[in-house]
C-alpha positions as semicolon CSV with decimal commas, in nm:
position;residue;x (nm);y (nm);z (nm)
1;M;-1,205;1,138;-1,877
2;I;-1,032;0,906;-1,614
3;K;-1,174;0,938;-1,273
4;I;-0,980;0,768;-0,972
5;L;-1,134;0,719;-0,642
6;I;-0,891;0,680;-0,356
7;A;-1,031;0,437;-0,087
8;N;-0,790;0,561;0,185
9;R;-0,708;0,869;0,379
10;G;-0,411;1,073;0,519
11;E;-0,079;1,097;0,369
12;I;-0,121;0,795;0,112
13;A;-0,413;0,955;-0,017
14;C;-0,241;1,304;-0,089
15;R;0,056;1,104;-0,235
16;I;-0,186;0,938;-0,479
17;I;-0,368;1,260;-0,567
18;Q;-0,041;1,387;-0,627
19;T;0,021;1,150;-0,916
20;C;-0,331;1,157;-1,039
21;K;-0,299;1,556;-1,089
22;K;0,030;1,508;-1,289
23;M;-0,138;1,249;-1,502
24;R;-0,451;1,483;-1,530
25;Y;-0,709;1,224;-1,373
26;Q;-1,014;1,356;-1,198
27;T;-0,991;1,251;-0,812
28;V;-1,262;1,141;-0,595
29;A;-1,169;1,142;-0,189
30;I;-1,374;0,961;0,064
31;Y;-1,372;1,068;0,411
32;S;-1,495;0,957;0,771
33;E;-1,650;1,208;1,020
34;A;-1,315;1,249;1,199
35;D;-1,152;1,311;0,828
36;K;-1,401;1,564;0,693
37;E;-1,138;1,857;0,717
38;S;-0,850;1,622;0,600
39;L;-0,606;1,760;0,351
40;H;-0,683;1,486;0,104
41;V;-1,069;1,611;0,085
42;K;-0,921;1,944;0,025
43;L;-0,681;1,857;-0,260
44;S;-0,950;1,602;-0,427
45;D;-1,178;1,732;-0,726
46;E;-1,478;1,570;-0,549
47;A;-1,525;1,423;-0,206
48;F;-1,800;1,204;-0,040
49;P;-1,852;1,146;0,323
50;L;-1,853;0,793;0,508
51;K;-2,080;0,737;0,789
52;G;-1,911;0,724;1,119
53;N;-1,555;0,677;1,227
54;H;-1,492;0,288;1,283
55;T;-1,277;0,143;0,997
56;K;-1,543;-0,128;0,925
57;D;-1,813;0,137;0,882
58;T;-1,574;0,369;0,665
59;Y;-1,275;0,279;0,507
60;L;-1,329;-0,105;0,506
61;N;-1,707;-0,067;0,390
62;G;-1,629;-0,191;0,037
63;E;-1,993;-0,241;-0,078
64;Y;-2,060;0,146;0,011
65;I;-1,738;0,257;-0,158
66;I;-1,810;0,060;-0,490
67;Q;-2,181;0,228;-0,464
68;L;-2,016;0,558;-0,436
69;A;-1,779;0,480;-0,736
70;K;-2,079;0,345;-0,954
71;E;-2,307;0,666;-0,875
72;N;-2,019;0,876;-0,976
73;N;-1,873;0,719;-1,286
74;V;-1,558;0,636;-1,136
75;T;-1,294;0,472;-1,396
76;A;-1,078;0,275;-1,119
77;I;-1,037;0,250;-0,749
78;H;-0,676;0,316;-0,577
79;P;-0,685;0,134;-0,247
80;G;-0,326;0,281;-0,132
81;Y;-0,192;0,053;0,130
82;G;-0,362;-0,107;0,426
83;F;-0,760;-0,095;0,457
84;L;-0,880;-0,279;0,144
85;S;-0,573;-0,279;-0,041
86;E;-0,510;-0,658;-0,006
87;N;-0,870;-0,756;0,016
88;S;-0,944;-1,012;-0,272
89;D;-1,325;-0,999;-0,237
90;F;-1,320;-0,624;-0,261
91;A;-1,113;-0,653;-0,586
92;K;-1,364;-0,912;-0,720
93;K;-1,646;-0,679;-0,674
94;C;-1,478;-0,396;-0,829
95;A;-1,482;-0,602;-1,146
96;E;-1,817;-0,708;-1,127
97;A;-1,937;-0,345;-1,111
98;G;-1,711;-0,244;-1,423
99;I;-1,446;-0,052;-1,201
100;L;-1,087;-0,129;-1,244
101;F;-0,882;-0,220;-0,921
102;V;-0,544;-0,060;-0,911
103;G;-0,357;-0,346;-0,771
104;P;-0,298;-0,720;-0,903
105;K;-0,558;-0,984;-0,973
106;P;-0,790;-1,116;-0,694
107;E;-0,638;-1,447;-0,705
108;H;-0,271;-1,285;-0,645
109;L;-0,422;-1,118;-0,340
110;E;-0,559;-1,459;-0,207
111;M;-0,243;-1,647;-0,294
112;M;-0,004;-1,409;-0,087
113;G;-0,290;-1,304;0,173
114;E;-0,252;-1,632;0,368
115;K;0,117;-1,671;0,476
116;I;0,056;-2,061;0,506
117;R;-0,029;-2,085;0,133
118;A;0,249;-1,857;0,046
119;R;0,504;-2,075;0,224
120;Q;0,375;-2,392;0,026
121;L;0,423;-2,199;-0,308
122;M;0,767;-2,109;-0,200
123;E;0,849;-2,477;-0,121
124;Q;0,732;-2,569;-0,450
125;L;0,977;-2,327;-0,615
126;N;1,268;-2,429;-0,386
127;I;1,279;-2,077;-0,262
128;P;1,412;-2,092;0,110
129;V;1,161;-2,079;0,382
130;I;1,252;-2,048;0,758
131;K;1,213;-2,394;0,944
132;G;0,861;-2,448;1,021
133;N;0,510;-2,605;0,927
134;S;0,323;-2,536;0,633
135;H;-0,032;-2,612;0,734
136;P;-0,260;-2,482;1,011
137;I;-0,201;-2,603;1,349
138;Q;-0,509;-2,739;1,514
139;S;-0,436;-2,769;1,856
140;V;-0,188;-2,650;2,132
141;E;-0,072;-3,010;2,169
142;E;0,024;-3,021;1,792
143;A;0,202;-2,655;1,835
144;K;0,404;-2,792;2,114
145;E;0,506;-3,103;1,913
146;I;0,622;-2,872;1,634
147;A;0,797;-2,610;1,843
148;F;0,987;-2,879;2,018
149;D;1,101;-3,057;1,716
150;I;1,212;-2,696;1,569
151;G;1,368;-2,577;1,902
152;Y;1,288;-2,282;2,105
153;P;1,251;-2,000;2,049
154;V;0,997;-1,991;1,761
155;M;0,765;-1,742;1,617
156;L;0,393;-1,812;1,637
157;K;0,217;-1,647;1,350
158;A;-0,126;-1,578;1,204
159;S;-0,165;-1,699;0,851
160;S;-0,357;-1,374;0,761
161;G;-0,161;-1,151;0,971
162;G;0,002;-0,851;0,883
163;G;0,121;-0,488;1,004
164;G;0,303;-0,675;1,286
165;I;-0,021;-0,804;1,415
166;G;-0,064;-1,190;1,477
167;M;0,313;-1,247;1,555
168;K;0,437;-1,371;1,903
169;L;0,793;-1,461;1,985
170;I;0,772;-1,767;2,198
171;E;1,060;-1,859;2,444
172;N;0,924;-2,195;2,591
173;Q;0,664;-2,433;2,622
174;E;0,474;-2,239;2,918
175;Q;0,455;-1,951;2,707
176;L;0,324;-2,145;2,416
177;E;0,047;-2,309;2,601
178;K;-0,037;-1,954;2,720
179;E;-0,028;-1,755;2,396
180;F;-0,147;-2,022;2,141
181;V;-0,549;-1,977;2,181
182;A;-0,484;-1,591;2,264
183;T;-0,306;-1,564;1,912
184;Q;-0,575;-1,760;1,738
185;T;-0,849;-1,565;1,909
186;R;-0,682;-1,213;1,776
187;A;-0,614;-1,363;1,440
188;L;-0,991;-1,430;1,407
189;Q;-1,063;-1,096;1,564
190;F;-0,844;-0,903;1,311
191;F;-0,844;-1,126;0,991
192;A;-1,147;-1,326;1,013
193;N;-0,916;-1,644;1,007
194;D;-0,764;-1,832;1,298
195;D;-0,509;-2,050;1,121
196;V;-0,169;-2,008;1,285
197;F;0,161;-2,169;1,209
198;I;0,512;-2,185;1,382
199;E;0,859;-2,094;1,236
200;K;1,189;-2,102;1,396
201;A;1,287;-1,762;1,537
202;I;1,582;-1,589;1,373
203;L;1,681;-1,353;1,666
204;K;1,901;-1,086;1,472
205;P;1,775;-1,101;1,116
206;R;1,814;-0,804;0,874
207;H;1,450;-0,739;0,716
208;I;1,507;-0,701;0,337
209;E;1,246;-0,661;0,077
210;A;1,265;-0,646;-0,302
211;Q;1,052;-0,409;-0,500
212;I;0,920;-0,576;-0,815
213;A;0,670;-0,443;-1,118
214;A;0,503;-0,652;-1,371
215;D;0,272;-0,569;-1,662
216;T;0,004;-0,757;-1,849
217;L;0,248;-0,915;-2,096
218;G;0,480;-1,070;-1,865
219;N;0,738;-0,814;-1,852
220;I;0,887;-0,798;-1,501
221;V;1,145;-0,576;-1,345
222;F;1,345;-0,586;-1,014
223;L;1,353;-0,237;-0,880
224;F;1,621;-0,307;-0,619
225;E;1,583;-0,369;-0,257
226;R;1,499;-0,181;0,064
227;D;1,636;-0,259;0,426
228;C;1,356;-0,227;0,678
229;S;1,517;-0,376;0,979
230;I;1,470;-0,080;1,195
231;Q;1,141;-0,185;1,378
232;R;0,944;-0,143;1,678
233;R;0,710;-0,424;1,767
234;N;0,745;-0,559;1,403
235;Q;0,644;-0,217;1,286
236;K;0,902;-0,041;1,051
237;V;1,039;0,289;1,183
238;V;1,323;0,357;0,942
239;E;1,356;0,218;0,581
240;E;1,662;0,277;0,338
241;A;1,762;0,174;-0,023
242;P;1,983;0,004;-0,097
243;S;2,046;-0,210;0,207
244;P;2,382;-0,113;0,355
245;F;2,433;-0,502;0,464
246;L;2,340;-0,669;0,156
247;S;2,645;-0,771;-0,104
248;S;2,612;-0,753;-0,449
249;H;2,590;-1,125;-0,457
250;G;2,299;-1,109;-0,221
251;R;2,140;-0,867;-0,444
252;K;2,165;-1,082;-0,719
253;K;2,011;-1,388;-0,532
254;L;1,740;-1,175;-0,402
255;E;1,653;-1,066;-0,744
256;E;1,656;-1,396;-0,867
257;Y;1,439;-1,529;-0,603
258;A;1,196;-1,228;-0,645
259;L;1,166;-1,268;-1,028
260;T;1,106;-1,648;-0,991
261;I;0,820;-1,584;-0,743
262;A;0,668;-1,309;-0,968
263;K;0,688;-1,524;-1,289
264;K;0,540;-1,851;-1,114
265;M;0,242;-1,644;-0,997
266;K;0,195;-1,438;-1,336
267;Y;0,208;-1,136;-1,133
268;I;0,059;-0,798;-1,262
269;N;0,104;-0,464;-1,106
270;V;0,348;-0,346;-0,832
271;G;0,458;-0,595;-0,546
272;T;0,686;-0,637;-0,262
273;I;0,840;-0,959;-0,163
274;E;0,982;-0,943;0,182
275;F;1,293;-1,171;0,313
276;L;1,473;-1,225;0,642
277;V;1,850;-1,246;0,589
278;D;2,076;-1,373;0,874
279;E;2,430;-1,270;0,943
280;N;2,551;-1,507;0,690
281;E;2,344;-1,365;0,426
282;N;2,124;-1,675;0,401
283;I;1,805;-1,538;0,264
284;Y;1,452;-1,672;0,354
285;F;1,119;-1,585;0,194
286;L;0,888;-1,401;0,476
287;E;0,567;-1,294;0,290
288;M;0,464;-1,070;-0,017
289;N;0,284;-0,749;-0,005
290;T;0,053;-0,728;-0,301
291;R;0,011;-0,352;-0,319
292;L;0,201;-0,020;-0,260
293;Q;0,442;-0,022;0,045
294;V;0,457;0,276;0,272
295;E;0,825;0,295;0,207
296;H;0,800;0,315;-0,163
297;G;0,964;0,647;-0,169
298;V;1,293;0,507;-0,116
299;T;1,275;0,327;-0,427
300;E;1,153;0,605;-0,603
301;G;1,441;0,807;-0,475
302;I;1,711;0,580;-0,615
303;T;1,527;0,515;-0,952
304;G;1,350;0,805;-1,025
305;I;1,039;0,594;-1,086
306;D;0,690;0,711;-0,995
307;L;0,546;0,385;-0,858
308;V;0,215;0,516;-0,832
309;E;0,213;0,608;-1,190
310;W;0,333;0,276;-1,301
311;Q;0,028;0,127;-1,117
312;F;-0,191;0,320;-1,309
313;R;-0,032;0,256;-1,645
314;I;0,000;-0,123;-1,587
315;T;-0,389;-0,121;-1,466
316;F;-0,479;0,043;-1,796
317;G;-0,301;-0,208;-1,988
318;E;0,012;-0,058;-2,096
319;I;0,358;-0,230;-2,076
320;L;0,642;-0,126;-1,848
321;P;0,837;0,179;-1,977
322;I;1,145;0,040;-1,902
323;R;1,322;-0,278;-1,970
324;P;1,484;-0,488;-1,674
325;H;1,853;-0,428;-1,760
326;H;1,809;-0,050;-1,817
327;V;1,687;0,018;-1,446
328;E;1,968;0,207;-1,286
329;M;2,011;0,281;-0,916
330;N;2,124;0,646;-0,843
331;G;2,247;0,744;-0,492
332;H;2,099;0,621;-0,146
333;S;1,759;0,708;0,002
334;I;1,645;0,691;0,373
335;E;1,296;0,730;0,508
336;V;1,190;0,783;0,860
337;R;0,820;0,736;0,990
338;V;0,706;1,059;1,186
339;Y;0,422;0,950;1,427
340;A;0,188;1,110;1,663
341;E;0,339;0,962;1,977
342;D;0,542;1,014;2,290
343;P;0,908;0,964;2,200
344;K;0,970;0,798;2,551
345;T;0,673;0,596;2,608
346;F;0,535;0,555;2,248
347;F;0,195;0,601;2,371
348;P;-0,035;0,786;2,100
349;S;-0,063;1,160;2,095
350;P;-0,403;1,271;1,967
351;G;-0,491;1,632;1,959
352;T;-0,478;1,950;1,745
353;V;-0,176;2,040;1,558
354;Q;-0,125;2,417;1,659
355;H;0,168;2,458;1,394
356;C;0,360;2,253;1,156
357;S;0,647;2,323;0,954
358;F;0,847;2,102;0,706
359;P;1,103;2,320;0,508
360;E;1,159;2,277;0,167
361;V;1,504;2,153;0,097
362;E;1,670;2,025;-0,202
363;G;1,689;1,624;-0,187
364;V;1,452;1,600;0,109
365;R;1,077;1,478;0,008
366;V;0,797;1,497;0,289
367;D;0,465;1,299;0,232
368;T;0,212;1,438;0,485
369;H;-0,125;1,532;0,525
370;L;-0,047;1,794;0,818
371;Y;-0,144;2,142;0,836
372;D;-0,203;2,413;1,112
373;G;-0,509;2,325;1,305
374;W;-0,544;1,955;1,179
375;V;-0,661;1,727;1,461
376;V;-0,521;1,406;1,487
377;S;-0,774;1,149;1,577
378;P;-0,740;0,843;1,802
379;F;-0,930;0,637;1,558
380;Y;-0,654;0,582;1,306
381;D;-0,298;0,476;1,260
382;P;-0,080;0,788;1,422
383;L;0,147;0,834;1,107
384;L;0,177;1,188;1,040
385;A;0,450;1,219;0,774
386;K;0,716;1,024;0,597
387;V;1,057;1,222;0,558
388;I;1,283;1,080;0,279
389;V;1,613;1,208;0,195
390;T;1,808;1,083;-0,128
391;S;2,168;1,184;-0,162
392;K;2,477;1,063;-0,350
393;T;2,616;0,855;-0,074
394;R;2,473;0,680;0,260
395;K;2,669;0,917;0,460
396;D;2,556;1,236;0,315
397;A;2,182;1,090;0,324
398;V;2,235;1,012;0,717
399;Q;2,382;1,352;0,783
400;Q;2,124;1,541;0,583
401;L;1,849;1,356;0,759
402;Q;1,949;1,436;1,094
403;S;2,003;1,786;1,006
404;Y;1,669;1,812;0,843
405;L;1,465;1,651;1,143
406;S;1,641;1,897;1,353
407;S;1,438;2,178;1,166
408;V;1,095;1,992;1,175
409;R;0,867;2,189;1,407
410;I;0,522;2,009;1,478
411;E;0,339;2,189;1,783
412;G;0,044;2,104;1,999
413;I;0,100;1,728;2,001
414;K;0,406;1,499;2,092
415;T;0,607;1,324;1,797
416;N;0,874;1,058;1,777
417;V;1,104;1,316;1,603
418;P;1,341;1,316;1,879
419;F;1,353;0,947;1,906
420;L;1,419;0,926;1,509
421;I;1,703;1,171;1,564
422;D;1,857;0,952;1,846
423;I;1,813;0,638;1,635
424;L;1,998;0,830;1,324
425;S;2,288;0,940;1,561
426;T;2,378;0,597;1,702
427;K;2,709;0,421;1,588
428;G;2,512;0,112;1,480
429;F;2,293;0,286;1,236
430;Q;2,572;0,515;1,117
431;E;2,779;0,237;1,014
432;G;2,474;0,025;0,875
433;D;2,535;-0,220;1,151
434;Y;2,175;-0,318;1,259
435;A;1,925;-0,603;1,270
436;T;1,555;-0,615;1,368
437;N;1,628;-0,611;1,725
438;F;1,815;-0,274;1,707
439;I;1,557;-0,055;1,867
440;S;1,501;-0,317;2,165
441;E;1,871;-0,313;2,240
442;Y;1,891;0,064;2,175
443;Q;1,595;0,103;2,452
444;K;1,776;-0,131;2,710
445;V;2,107;0,106;2,687
446;K;1,867;0,432;2,718
């Protein structure tokens, strides 16, 4: 009997359990005090409590999670995304305990976990990177010299940053002097690493990422791209596959870069390589996420592949079930992230969900952990659901998504659903003509 411990919560834990049930794996859930009534706890075969609510004591408490796994004869731990998913020490300790980690090798997590180290590898591979420095900056004086040489505006970045944290757009020297130490301090607080570096700011890029998968025999497949340019404060809000901006030539170049990187790393499992693409379709490496992405559902929509199932099969030593040139793209898929937040101020909106309704409609997939009576906690990310529409054409997908969101009902808390409907209705989104500054420009008009 294969038993999987899901070291996560919310919609992604429910999503992983869904595939486990399909594959007839036994499931083990873990939960904080605030999550004791969570849907993933109810859906799992077994569930064990974690002490407290703070992430360091609960979903980031790797030693206790491994202890639970050992005591309950767990075969493998699936970390989902966030929390421990890219923690190389946790992956190492899983191996030492005789438990499989559903993800890449610890050395791959280390290699891509630090952006400076990743930049250095890209330079060795002749993969384009944005103009900047590829070493930790030691002082504000050195930062000023680098920024002057590159030319403002620049991006000040934490080497171990992620999820939009540890990034700051710097317009001039005065702002750099003000933000340098603050960024270092924030990086140390969130990532236990205060290394920072600087890149030239590309003000209106597209954020386009390549999905890859690789097995233990060195077979690697490119599963097309996702456009994640609709962002607020560097956090993705809307994602789609394929990109409405990228040409066939650009897609081929993206595939070439992604496969080159994965082959050089001897990467194993699924992974996402993120790029910034300027208005002339110049492609620059941004970072690699060595895990399942929040937006993996749109890739599943256009390929028909269950990426969580692939993760498990690769982890258990199976070869990829499809050859590179046999992967086909069918239709267009768009995802929106539904958050518990005020649609105007974007302030979090914790509280009790008095009623929620996501109608069942062909072509619409909803990944969620919501139910009537669920209490949205202030302790965790306010993501409530991901609504994913897949249709034959992009135009059809946009129209169906707009219509579907208008039928969604979530009562008792505020959500960003009205904001999402507004975004989908804009001319820029309708025509696929947008960049990472889309929401900030939209808000200025509003």
